[in-house]
mmCIF file of C-alpha atoms in Angstrom:
data_model
loop_
_atom_site.group_PDB
_atom_site.id
_atom_site.type_symbol
_atom_site.label_atom_id
_atom_site.label_comp_id
_atom_site.label_asym_id
_atom_site.label_seq_id
_atom_site.Cartn_x
_atom_site.Cartn_y
_atom_site.Cartn_z
ATOM 1 C CA MET A 135 14.414 -114.615 0.338
ATOM 2 C CA GLU A 136 17.182 -116.001 -1.879
ATOM 3 C CA PRO A 137 19.771 -118.576 -0.763
ATOM 4 C CA ALA A 138 22.953 -116.927 0.442
ATOM 5 C CA LEU A 139 25.436 -118.911 -1.578
ATOM 6 C CA SER A 140 23.733 -119.127 -4.929
ATOM 7 C CA ARG A 141 22.921 -116.434 -7.375
ATOM 8 C CA SER A 142 22.298 -116.690 -11.074
ATOM 9 C CA ASN A 143 21.595 -113.491 -12.922
ATOM 10 C CA SER A 144 23.515 -113.744 -16.134
ATOM 11 C CA ALA A 145 22.470 -112.040 -19.329
ATOM 12 C CA ASN A 146 22.640 -115.438 -20.970
ATOM 13 C CA LEU A 147 19.474 -116.403 -19.101
ATOM 14 C CA LEU A 148 17.581 -113.921 -21.194
ATOM 15 C CA LEU A 149 19.074 -114.546 -24.557
ATOM 16 C CA GLY A 150 16.433 -117.238 -24.986
ATOM 17 C CA SER A 151 17.006 -120.718 -26.310
ATOM 18 C CA GLN A 152 14.291 -122.414 -28.320
ATOM 19 C CA LYS A 153 13.276 -125.989 -27.755
ATOM 20 C CA SER A 154 14.852 -128.934 -29.504
ATOM 21 C CA LEU A 155 12.952 -131.718 -31.209
ATOM 22 C CA SER A 156 13.099 -133.900 -28.119
ATOM 23 C CA ASP A 157 11.141 -131.253 -26.196
ATOM 24 C CA ASP A 158 8.239 -131.188 -28.621
ATOM 25 C CA THR A 159 5.301 -133.453 -28.026
ATOM 26 C CA LYS A 160 2.104 -133.974 -29.956
ATOM 27 C CA ASP A 161 -0.968 -136.093 -29.347
ATOM 28 C CA GLU A 162 -0.395 -139.322 -31.239
ATOM 29 C CA ASN A 163 -4.103 -139.376 -32.130
ATOM 30 C CA ASP A 164 -4.227 -135.792 -33.371
ATOM 31 C CA PRO A 165 -6.985 -135.880 -36.021
ATOM 32 C CA GLY A 166 -5.316 -133.005 -37.844
ATOM 33 C CA HIS A 167 -2.618 -135.394 -38.995
ATOM 34 C CA GLY A 168 -4.962 -138.074 -40.259
ATOM 35 C CA THR A 169 -4.582 -141.818 -40.234
ATOM 36 C CA ARG A 170 -1.096 -143.178 -40.713
ATOM 37 C CA SER A 171 -0.306 -145.019 -43.897
ATOM 38 C CA ALA A 172 0.631 -148.691 -43.721
ATOM 39 C CA LEU A 173 4.218 -147.742 -44.572
ATOM 40 C CA LEU A 174 4.510 -145.268 -41.700
ATOM 41 C CA GLU A 175 2.837 -147.700 -39.322
ATOM 42 C CA ASP A 176 5.266 -150.449 -40.359
ATOM 43 C CA PHE A 177 8.174 -148.044 -39.941
ATOM 44 C CA ARG A 178 7.059 -147.063 -36.456
ATOM 45 C CA THR A 179 6.545 -150.609 -35.232
ATOM 46 C CA ASN A 180 9.317 -152.179 -37.366
ATOM 47 C CA LYS A 181 8.536 -155.686 -36.229
ATOM 48 C CA THR A 182 10.908 -157.121 -38.838
ATOM 49 C CA ASN A 183 13.861 -154.947 -37.741
ATOM 50 C CA LYS A 184 14.220 -153.638 -41.282
ATOM 51 C CA LYS A 185 17.009 -151.098 -41.823
ATOM 52 C CA TYR A 186 15.171 -148.271 -43.545
ATOM 53 C CA GLU A 187 16.793 -145.932 -46.042
ATOM 54 C CA LEU A 188 15.415 -142.773 -47.625
ATOM 55 C CA LYS A 189 14.547 -144.611 -50.845
ATOM 56 C CA ASP A 190 12.196 -146.837 -48.831
ATOM 57 C CA ILE A 191 9.915 -143.900 -47.995
ATOM 58 C CA ALA A 192 9.739 -142.480 -51.536
ATOM 59 C CA GLY A 193 6.246 -141.126 -52.083
ATOM 60 C CA SER A 194 5.657 -140.718 -48.346
ATOM 61 C CA VAL A 195 8.278 -138.137 -47.398
ATOM 62 C CA VAL A 196 5.743 -135.444 -46.478
ATOM 63 C CA GLU A 197 3.808 -137.820 -44.233
ATOM 64 C CA PHE A 198 7.006 -138.984 -42.548
ATOM 65 C CA SER A 199 8.102 -135.362 -42.076
ATOM 66 C CA GLY A 200 4.954 -134.663 -40.074
ATOM 67 C CA ASP A 201 5.481 -137.637 -37.786
ATOM 68 C CA GLN A 202 7.747 -137.456 -34.744
ATOM 69 C CA HIS A 203 9.670 -140.627 -35.535
ATOM 70 C CA GLY A 204 9.555 -140.163 -39.306
ATOM 71 C CA SER A 205 10.861 -136.629 -39.025
ATOM 72 C CA ARG A 206 13.772 -137.697 -36.873
ATOM 73 C CA PHE A 207 14.590 -140.494 -39.353
ATOM 74 C CA ILE A 208 14.692 -138.065 -42.289
ATOM 75 C CA GLN A 209 16.795 -135.562 -40.357
ATOM 76 C CA GLN A 210 19.381 -138.180 -39.456
ATOM 77 C CA LYS A 211 19.543 -139.587 -42.978
ATOM 78 C CA LEU A 212 19.913 -136.157 -44.600
ATOM 79 C CA GLU A 213 23.158 -135.601 -42.739
ATOM 80 C CA THR A 214 24.877 -138.346 -44.749
ATOM 81 C CA ALA A 215 22.576 -138.654 -47.785
ATOM 82 C CA THR A 216 23.811 -138.672 -51.363
ATOM 83 C CA GLU A 217 22.815 -135.829 -53.686
ATOM 84 C CA ALA A 218 20.367 -138.177 -55.413
ATOM 85 C CA GLU A 219 18.686 -139.027 -52.093
ATOM 86 C CA LYS A 220 18.497 -135.381 -51.073
ATOM 87 C CA THR A 221 16.972 -134.473 -54.423
ATOM 88 C CA MET A 222 14.337 -137.187 -54.084
ATOM 89 C CA VAL A 223 13.336 -135.927 -50.640
ATOM 90 C CA PHE A 224 13.520 -132.290 -51.691
ATOM 91 C CA GLU A 225 11.238 -132.723 -54.702
ATOM 92 C CA GLU A 226 8.583 -134.270 -52.491
ATOM 93 C CA ILE A 227 8.681 -131.681 -49.739
ATOM 94 C CA LEU A 228 9.039 -128.510 -51.850
ATOM 95 C CA PRO A 229 5.326 -128.250 -52.812
ATOM 96 C CA HIS A 230 4.435 -128.685 -49.131
ATOM 97 C CA ALA A 231 7.304 -126.660 -47.671
ATOM 98 C CA LEU A 232 5.205 -123.770 -46.354
ATOM 99 C CA HIS A 233 2.950 -126.134 -44.407
ATOM 100 C CA LEU A 234 5.906 -128.117 -43.053
ATOM 101 C CA MET A 235 7.610 -124.924 -41.863
ATOM 102 C CA THR A 236 4.878 -124.442 -39.247
ATOM 103 C CA ASP A 237 4.503 -128.110 -38.340
ATOM 104 C CA VAL A 238 5.712 -129.299 -34.952
ATOM 105 C CA PHE A 239 7.910 -131.981 -36.552
ATOM 106 C CA GLY A 240 8.051 -130.973 -40.198
ATOM 107 C CA ASN A 241 9.893 -127.737 -39.422
ATOM 108 C CA TYR A 242 12.964 -129.718 -38.423
ATOM 109 C CA VAL A 243 13.142 -131.403 -41.824
ATOM 110 C CA ILE A 244 13.088 -128.001 -43.521
ATOM 111 C CA GLN A 245 15.786 -126.738 -41.153
ATOM 112 C CA LYS A 246 17.937 -129.768 -41.893
ATOM 113 C CA PHE A 247 17.672 -129.046 -45.620
ATOM 114 C CA PHE A 248 18.979 -125.537 -45.050
ATOM 115 C CA GLU A 249 21.946 -127.074 -43.262
ATOM 116 C CA HIS A 250 22.801 -129.949 -45.595
ATOM 117 C CA SER A 251 21.422 -129.276 -49.085
ATOM 118 C CA ARG A 252 23.107 -127.505 -51.979
ATOM 119 C CA GLN A 253 22.612 -123.766 -52.428
ATOM 120 C CA GLU A 254 20.067 -124.206 -55.210
ATOM 121 C CA HIS A 255 17.763 -126.108 -52.850
ATOM 122 C CA LYS A 256 18.241 -123.537 -50.097
ATOM 123 C CA THR A 257 17.278 -120.773 -52.511
ATOM 124 C CA LEU A 258 14.120 -122.571 -53.622
ATOM 125 C CA LEU A 259 13.102 -123.372 -50.051
ATOM 126 C CA ALA A 260 13.565 -119.776 -48.976
ATOM 127 C CA LYS A 261 11.540 -118.639 -51.971
ATOM 128 C CA GLN A 262 8.596 -120.540 -50.493
ATOM 129 C CA MET A 263 8.766 -118.170 -47.530
ATOM 130 C CA GLU A 264 8.403 -115.053 -49.662
ATOM 131 C CA GLY A 265 5.149 -113.278 -48.879
ATOM 132 C CA HIS A 266 4.855 -115.178 -45.594
ATOM 133 C CA VAL A 267 7.910 -114.101 -43.599
ATOM 134 C CA LEU A 268 5.971 -112.075 -41.009
ATOM 135 C CA SER A 269 3.448 -114.815 -40.259
ATOM 136 C CA LEU A 270 6.238 -117.392 -40.091
ATOM 137 C CA ALA A 271 8.311 -115.173 -37.805
ATOM 138 C CA LEU A 272 5.425 -114.918 -35.354
ATOM 139 C CA GLN A 273 4.727 -118.666 -35.346
ATOM 140 C CA MET A 274 6.331 -121.046 -32.859
ATOM 141 C CA TYR A 275 7.890 -123.369 -35.440
ATOM 142 C CA GLY A 276 7.986 -121.083 -38.449
ATOM 143 C CA CYS A 277 10.269 -118.648 -36.639
ATOM 144 C CA ARG A 278 12.902 -121.373 -36.331
ATOM 145 C CA VAL A 279 12.823 -122.012 -40.068
ATOM 146 C CA VAL A 280 13.122 -118.302 -40.864
ATOM 147 C CA GLN A 281 16.159 -118.086 -38.600
ATOM 148 C CA LYS A 282 17.769 -121.103 -40.223
ATOM 149 C CA GLY A 283 17.019 -119.717 -43.665
ATOM 150 C CA LEU A 284 18.661 -116.384 -42.827
ATOM 151 C CA GLU A 285 21.761 -118.279 -41.740
ATOM 152 C CA HIS A 286 22.116 -120.221 -44.969
ATOM 153 C CA VAL A 287 20.792 -118.212 -47.930
ATOM 154 C CA LEU A 288 22.841 -115.686 -49.885
ATOM 155 C CA SER A 289 22.775 -112.014 -48.929
ATOM 156 C CA ASP A 290 20.489 -110.892 -51.762
ATOM 157 C CA GLN A 291 17.840 -113.350 -50.612
ATOM 158 C CA GLN A 292 18.431 -112.414 -46.966
ATOM 159 C CA ALA A 293 17.563 -108.849 -47.955
ATOM 160 C CA ILE A 294 14.331 -109.942 -49.667
ATOM 161 C CA LEU A 295 13.205 -111.977 -46.662
ATOM 162 C CA VAL A 296 13.930 -109.433 -43.921
ATOM 163 C CA LYS A 297 12.401 -106.589 -45.938
ATOM 164 C CA GLU A 298 9.009 -108.216 -45.368
ATOM 165 C CA LEU A 299 9.336 -107.331 -41.691
ATOM 166 C CA ASP A 300 9.615 -103.598 -42.438
ATOM 167 C CA GLY A 301 6.776 -101.841 -40.637
ATOM 168 C CA ASN A 302 6.391 -104.670 -38.136
ATOM 169 C CA VAL A 303 9.789 -104.680 -36.446
ATOM 170 C CA LEU A 304 8.557 -103.626 -32.994
ATOM 171 C CA LYS A 305 5.712 -106.131 -33.209
ATOM 172 C CA CYS A 306 8.266 -108.869 -33.840
ATOM 173 C CA VAL A 307 10.656 -107.632 -31.156
ATOM 174 C CA LYS A 308 7.944 -107.860 -28.515
ATOM 175 C CA ASP A 309 6.751 -111.276 -29.666
ATOM 176 C CA GLN A 310 7.990 -114.472 -28.025
ATOM 177 C CA ASN A 311 8.797 -115.966 -31.426
ATOM 178 C CA GLY A 312 9.437 -112.931 -33.596
ATOM 179 C CA ASN A 313 12.167 -111.532 -31.358
ATOM 180 C CA HIS A 314 14.397 -114.485 -32.268
ATOM 181 C CA VAL A 315 14.036 -113.660 -35.967
ATOM 182 C CA ILE A 316 14.999 -110.014 -35.404
ATOM 183 C CA GLN A 317 18.008 -111.147 -33.370
ATOM 184 C CA LYS A 318 19.070 -113.497 -36.143
ATOM 185 C CA ALA A 319 18.681 -110.763 -38.768
ATOM 186 C CA ILE A 320 20.907 -108.459 -36.709
ATOM 187 C CA GLU A 321 23.481 -111.232 -36.315
ATOM 188 C CA CYS A 322 23.823 -112.470 -39.874
ATOM 189 C CA VAL A 323 22.286 -110.061 -42.401
ATOM 190 C CA PRO A 324 24.599 -107.332 -43.801
ATOM 191 C CA SER A 325 23.981 -103.997 -42.081
ATOM 192 C CA GLU A 326 22.917 -102.229 -45.275
ATOM 193 C CA HIS A 327 19.884 -104.539 -45.467
ATOM 194 C CA ILE A 328 18.695 -104.074 -41.877
ATOM 195 C CA GLN A 329 19.001 -100.322 -41.396
ATOM 196 C CA PHE A 330 15.207 -100.184 -41.199
ATOM 197 C CA ILE A 331 15.409 -102.395 -38.093
ATOM 198 C CA ILE A 332 17.878 -100.050 -36.408
ATOM 199 C CA ASN A 333 15.796 -97.024 -37.424
ATOM 200 C CA SER A 334 12.715 -98.514 -35.796
ATOM 201 C CA PHE A 335 14.514 -98.521 -32.445
ATOM 202 C CA THR A 336 14.992 -94.747 -32.414
ATOM 203 C CA GLY A 337 13.055 -93.245 -29.509
ATOM 204 C CA GLN A 338 12.203 -96.767 -28.297
ATOM 205 C CA VAL A 339 15.436 -97.809 -26.610
ATOM 206 C CA TYR A 340 14.180 -97.496 -23.032
ATOM 207 C CA ASN A 341 10.899 -99.283 -23.782
ATOM 208 C CA LEU A 342 12.739 -102.109 -25.518
ATOM 209 C CA ALA A 343 15.515 -102.397 -22.927
ATOM 210 C CA THR A 344 12.887 -102.881 -20.196
ATOM 211 C CA HIS A 345 10.948 -105.494 -22.175
ATOM 212 C CA PRO A 346 11.574 -109.239 -21.604
ATOM 213 C CA TYR A 347 12.195 -109.862 -25.317
ATOM 214 C CA GLY A 348 13.226 -106.365 -26.324
ATOM 215 C CA CYS A 349 16.206 -106.424 -23.986
ATOM 216 C CA ARG A 350 17.601 -109.401 -25.884
ATOM 217 C CA VAL A 351 17.289 -107.616 -29.211
ATOM 218 C CA ILE A 352 18.913 -104.433 -27.899
ATOM 219 C CA GLN A 353 21.869 -106.506 -26.667
ATOM 220 C CA ARG A 354 22.300 -108.120 -30.088
ATOM 221 C CA MET A 355 22.118 -104.709 -31.733
ATOM 222 C CA PHE A 356 24.865 -103.286 -29.511
ATOM 223 C CA GLU A 357 26.926 -106.406 -30.164
ATOM 224 C CA TYR A 358 26.711 -106.540 -33.957
ATOM 225 C CA CYS A 359 25.881 -103.052 -35.218
ATOM 226 C CA ALA A 360 29.017 -101.144 -34.304
ATOM 227 C CA ASP A 361 28.634 -98.528 -37.050
ATOM 228 C CA THR A 362 25.020 -97.625 -36.363
ATOM 229 C CA LYS A 363 24.620 -98.023 -32.611
ATOM 230 C CA ILE A 364 26.046 -94.646 -31.537
ATOM 231 C CA PRO A 365 22.752 -92.658 -31.607
ATOM 232 C CA LEU A 366 20.989 -95.487 -29.782
ATOM 233 C CA LEU A 367 23.738 -95.672 -27.170
ATOM 234 C CA ASP A 368 23.370 -91.936 -26.589
ATOM 235 C CA GLU A 369 19.640 -92.511 -26.079
ATOM 236 C CA LEU A 370 20.337 -95.370 -23.695
ATOM 237 C CA HIS A 371 22.791 -93.369 -21.589
ATOM 238 C CA ARG A 372 20.041 -91.012 -20.463
ATOM 239 C CA TYR A 373 18.260 -93.890 -18.797
ATOM 240 C CA ILE A 374 21.151 -95.738 -17.119
ATOM 241 C CA PRO A 375 20.016 -94.895 -13.539
ATOM 242 C CA ASN A 376 16.608 -96.423 -14.288
ATOM 243 C CA LEU A 377 17.848 -99.352 -16.324
ATOM 244 C CA VAL A 378 20.306 -100.627 -13.712
ATOM 245 C CA GLN A 379 17.364 -101.185 -11.361
ATOM 246 C CA ASP A 380 15.041 -102.748 -13.917
ATOM 247 C CA GLN A 381 14.544 -106.514 -14.037
ATOM 248 C CA TYR A 382 15.328 -106.568 -17.765
ATOM 249 C CA GLY A 383 17.187 -103.315 -18.303
ATOM 250 C CA ASN A 384 19.971 -104.406 -15.974
ATOM 251 C CA TYR A 385 20.940 -107.086 -18.491
ATOM 252 C CA VAL A 386 21.442 -104.459 -21.195
ATOM 253 C CA ILE A 387 23.738 -102.430 -18.936
ATOM 254 C CA GLN A 388 25.637 -105.589 -17.947
ATOM 255 C CA HIS A 389 26.102 -106.334 -21.641
ATOM 256 C CA ILE A 390 27.666 -102.908 -22.223
ATOM 257 C CA LEU A 391 30.030 -103.459 -19.295
ATOM 258 C CA GLU A 392 31.053 -106.866 -20.616
ATOM 259 C CA ARG A 393 31.417 -106.012 -24.316
ATOM 260 C CA GLY A 394 31.418 -102.233 -24.691
ATOM 261 C CA LYS A 395 34.296 -99.880 -25.368
ATOM 262 C CA ALA A 396 36.305 -98.477 -22.448
ATOM 263 C CA ALA A 397 34.557 -95.104 -22.655
ATOM 264 C CA GLU A 398 31.127 -96.765 -22.607
ATOM 265 C CA LYS A 399 32.046 -98.797 -19.541
ATOM 266 C CA SER A 400 33.401 -95.744 -17.724
ATOM 267 C CA LEU A 401 30.201 -93.855 -18.410
ATOM 268 C CA VAL A 402 28.182 -96.602 -16.710
ATOM 269 C CA VAL A 403 30.563 -96.625 -13.742
ATOM 270 C CA SER A 404 30.202 -92.842 -13.433
ATOM 271 C CA LYS A 405 26.441 -93.324 -12.973
ATOM 272 C CA VAL A 406 27.059 -95.862 -10.214
ATOM 273 C CA VAL A 407 29.657 -93.853 -8.294
ATOM 274 C CA GLY A 408 28.024 -92.125 -5.337
ATOM 275 C CA GLN A 409 25.332 -94.801 -5.099
ATOM 276 C CA VAL A 410 27.363 -97.964 -4.608
ATOM 277 C CA LEU A 411 25.755 -98.919 -1.290
ATOM 278 C CA VAL A 412 22.184 -98.270 -2.388
ATOM 279 C CA LEU A 413 22.570 -100.000 -5.758
ATOM 280 C CA SER A 414 24.490 -102.943 -4.272
ATOM 281 C CA LYS A 415 21.549 -103.668 -1.969
ATOM 282 C CA HIS A 416 19.133 -103.715 -4.909
ATOM 283 C CA LYS A 417 18.231 -107.120 -6.346
ATOM 284 C CA PHE A 418 18.885 -106.152 -9.983
ATOM 285 C CA ALA A 419 21.246 -103.185 -9.707
ATOM 286 C CA SER A 420 23.667 -105.224 -7.593
ATOM 287 C CA ASN A 421 24.463 -107.301 -10.675
ATOM 288 C CA VAL A 422 25.444 -104.149 -12.522
ATOM 289 C CA VAL A 423 27.699 -103.027 -9.661
ATOM 290 C CA GLU A 424 29.388 -106.445 -9.759
ATOM 291 C CA LYS A 425 30.035 -106.035 -13.480
ATOM 292 C CA CYS A 426 31.391 -102.515 -12.882
ATOM 293 C CA VAL A 427 33.901 -104.040 -10.467
ATOM 294 C CA ALA A 428 34.749 -106.920 -12.810
ATOM 295 C CA TYR A 429 34.966 -105.032 -16.134
ATOM 296 C CA GLY A 430 35.727 -101.435 -15.168
ATOM 297 C CA SER A 431 39.213 -99.969 -15.499
ATOM 298 C CA LYS A 432 41.579 -100.096 -12.548
ATOM 299 C CA THR A 433 40.831 -96.422 -11.894
ATOM 300 C CA ASP A 434 37.071 -97.033 -12.009
ATOM 301 C CA ARG A 435 37.451 -99.982 -9.656
ATOM 302 C CA GLN A 436 39.482 -97.842 -7.262
ATOM 303 C CA ARG A 437 36.705 -95.239 -7.163
ATOM 304 C CA LEU A 438 34.127 -97.882 -6.287
ATOM 305 C CA ILE A 439 36.263 -99.447 -3.562
ATOM 306 C CA GLU A 440 37.159 -96.077 -2.063
ATOM 307 C CA GLU A 441 33.466 -95.290 -1.757
ATOM 308 C CA VAL A 442 32.794 -98.578 -0.009
ATOM 309 C CA ILE A 443 35.632 -98.422 2.537
ATOM 310 C CA THR A 444 35.137 -94.749 3.454
ATOM 311 C CA SER A 445 33.018 -94.239 6.571
ATOM 312 C CA ARG A 446 29.961 -92.056 6.159
ATOM 313 C CA PRO A 447 29.358 -88.830 8.166
ATOM 314 C CA ASP A 448 27.233 -90.746 10.678
ATOM 315 C CA GLY A 449 30.133 -93.112 11.307
ATOM 316 C CA SER A 450 28.553 -96.123 9.625
ATOM 317 C CA SER A 451 30.596 -98.251 7.237
ATOM 318 C CA PRO A 452 29.149 -98.993 3.774
ATOM 319 C CA LEU A 453 31.417 -102.037 3.611
ATOM 320 C CA VAL A 454 30.002 -103.562 6.806
ATOM 321 C CA LEU A 455 26.418 -102.905 5.718
ATOM 322 C CA MET A 456 27.142 -104.521 2.362
ATOM 323 C CA MET A 457 28.748 -107.592 3.877
ATOM 324 C CA LYS A 458 25.563 -108.303 5.823
ATOM 325 C CA ASP A 459 23.174 -107.738 2.913
ATOM 326 C CA GLN A 460 21.703 -110.559 0.825
ATOM 327 C CA PHE A 461 22.661 -108.880 -2.467
ATOM 328 C CA ALA A 462 25.459 -106.454 -1.618
ATOM 329 C CA ASN A 463 27.637 -109.169 -0.096
ATOM 330 C CA TYR A 464 28.202 -110.491 -3.618
ATOM 331 C CA VAL A 465 29.615 -107.115 -4.653
ATOM 332 C CA VAL A 466 32.126 -107.292 -1.801
ATOM 333 C CA GLN A 467 32.970 -110.846 -2.849
ATOM 334 C CA LYS A 468 33.556 -109.671 -6.422
ATOM 335 C CA MET A 469 35.840 -106.919 -5.170
ATOM 336 C CA LEU A 470 37.902 -109.482 -3.286
ATOM 337 C CA ASP A 471 37.988 -111.715 -6.381
ATOM 338 C CA VAL A 472 39.290 -109.124 -8.831
ATOM 339 C CA VAL A 473 41.520 -106.750 -6.857
ATOM 340 C CA ASP A 474 45.135 -107.438 -6.034
ATOM 341 C CA GLY A 475 48.120 -105.790 -4.411
ATOM 342 C CA GLU A 476 47.491 -102.708 -2.324
ATOM 343 C CA GLN A 477 43.784 -102.526 -3.186
ATOM 344 C CA ARG A 478 43.193 -106.009 -1.836
ATOM 345 C CA ASP A 479 45.300 -105.410 1.275
ATOM 346 C CA ILE A 480 43.237 -102.327 2.133
ATOM 347 C CA LEU A 481 39.971 -104.163 1.558
ATOM 348 C CA VAL A 482 40.989 -107.176 3.663
ATOM 349 C CA ALA A 483 42.212 -104.885 6.459
ATOM 350 C CA LYS A 484 38.788 -103.221 6.535
ATOM 351 C CA ILE A 485 36.964 -106.567 6.609
ATOM 352 C CA LYS A 486 39.045 -108.370 9.262
ATOM 353 C CA PRO A 487 37.761 -106.463 12.301
ATOM 354 C CA HIS A 488 34.227 -107.583 11.435
ATOM 355 C CA LEU A 489 34.867 -111.283 10.838
ATOM 356 C CA GLN A 490 33.439 -112.379 14.162
ATOM 357 C CA SER A 491 30.210 -110.469 13.725
ATOM 358 C CA LEU A 492 29.881 -111.755 10.145
ATOM 359 C CA LYS A 493 29.382 -115.282 11.475
ATOM 360 C CA LYS A 494 25.949 -114.228 12.706
ATOM 361 C CA TYR A 495 24.788 -113.289 9.207
ATOM 362 C CA THR A 496 23.774 -115.829 6.625
ATOM 363 C CA TYR A 497 24.846 -113.531 3.807
ATOM 364 C CA GLY A 498 28.256 -112.734 5.233
ATOM 365 C CA LYS A 499 29.547 -116.155 6.141
ATOM 366 C CA HIS A 500 31.160 -117.009 2.829
ATOM 367 C CA LEU A 501 33.140 -113.772 2.884
ATOM 368 C CA ILE A 502 35.081 -115.102 5.865
ATOM 369 C CA THR A 503 36.824 -117.628 3.635
ATOM 370 C CA SER A 504 37.906 -114.864 1.238
ATOM 371 C CA LYS A 505 39.607 -112.617 3.750
ATOM 372 C CA SER A 506 43.145 -113.589 2.810
#
C-alpha cells in the first residue's frame, strides 16, 4: 500500500539518466589495467604537493585516462587547456580512442574532447567509431561516447554514424544502453538521416510503448519528429485504452497530454470519458486521468468533472468513492487544483457534505484542506 500523501509517477522517472563519473567505481587492483607507472603513482600520492599540468603527463596520457584520478585530472584541465595542450593530449589518445571509449574512466576523457576540442579533432575522434557504432551503442560506456559524438559532430558525419544502426534499431531500443543512443539520434540528427529509425517503429508502437526502454524512445519520437509521427500516432490511438493502464504505456499517453496538439489531447480524453471512476482507481491509469484534468481543454475538463459529480443509477457517488480511494483521491485533488469559478464551486459543494466521513479515510484527509 502506498503512502497517502506522496506519489511520484512522472514521465521524467523513465527518461533515464546515466551515471556520472563519481558513480563509477573500479577495483584499484584490477589486473586488466596493469601496474601503475611511477609517474601515475607519484601523481596519485603527490607527497610533494606538486601542481600538475597536462605537459607533466606527456607520454602517459592514455594511462592517466584509464585511471580514476588521472581521468578526472585530464577532464578538468581540458576545460581550460590551450590549443597546444589539447593537441598534445589528443595525439596521444587518438590511436587508443576506441579502447578508451569503452573504458570505465577513459570514456569521460573522450567525451570531454567532444565538448572542448576543435571541430577537426571531433571529426577524427568520431571517425574512430566508424564500423563500431553498434557495439559501442550497446556497451555501458561506449553508448555515452556515441551520444556525445552525435551532439558535437557535423550533420554529414552524424548521418554516417547513425546509418550503422540500420537493421538493429529495435535491438538498440530494447537495450539498456542502446536506447539512449536512439533517443539522442532522434533529438539531434536531422530527420532526413533517421527516417529508417522511424520506419522501424511501424507496426511496433504498442510493443515499444509498453517496454521499459521503448516507452522512452517513443516519447522522444513524438517530441522531435513532428513531420513523421502522424502514422505512428494513428497506430498508437488504437491502443489508448490498454496503454493508459500499462506500467510503461501510461507514460507515453501522459507525454501526449503534456506536449501534444489540442486534437491529440482531446482524443485521449474521449477514451477516458465514461470510465473516469474505474481508471482513477487504477494505479497507472489514474496518472493519465490527472493529466487529462490538468492539460485538457476547459470543455474536456468539464466533461470529466460532470461524470464525477453525477450520481450513478444505484445512487452511489463516483466523487465520494474517488475521495476515499488511494489513487483516485489524487484525481479529485487535481480537479480542485486546476478548476476555478463555477466549476470549482460545484465541486466544493459536492465535497462538503462528506468532509466528516473523509476524516476516517487515510486517502481522503488531505482533501479536507482543499475544500475552499
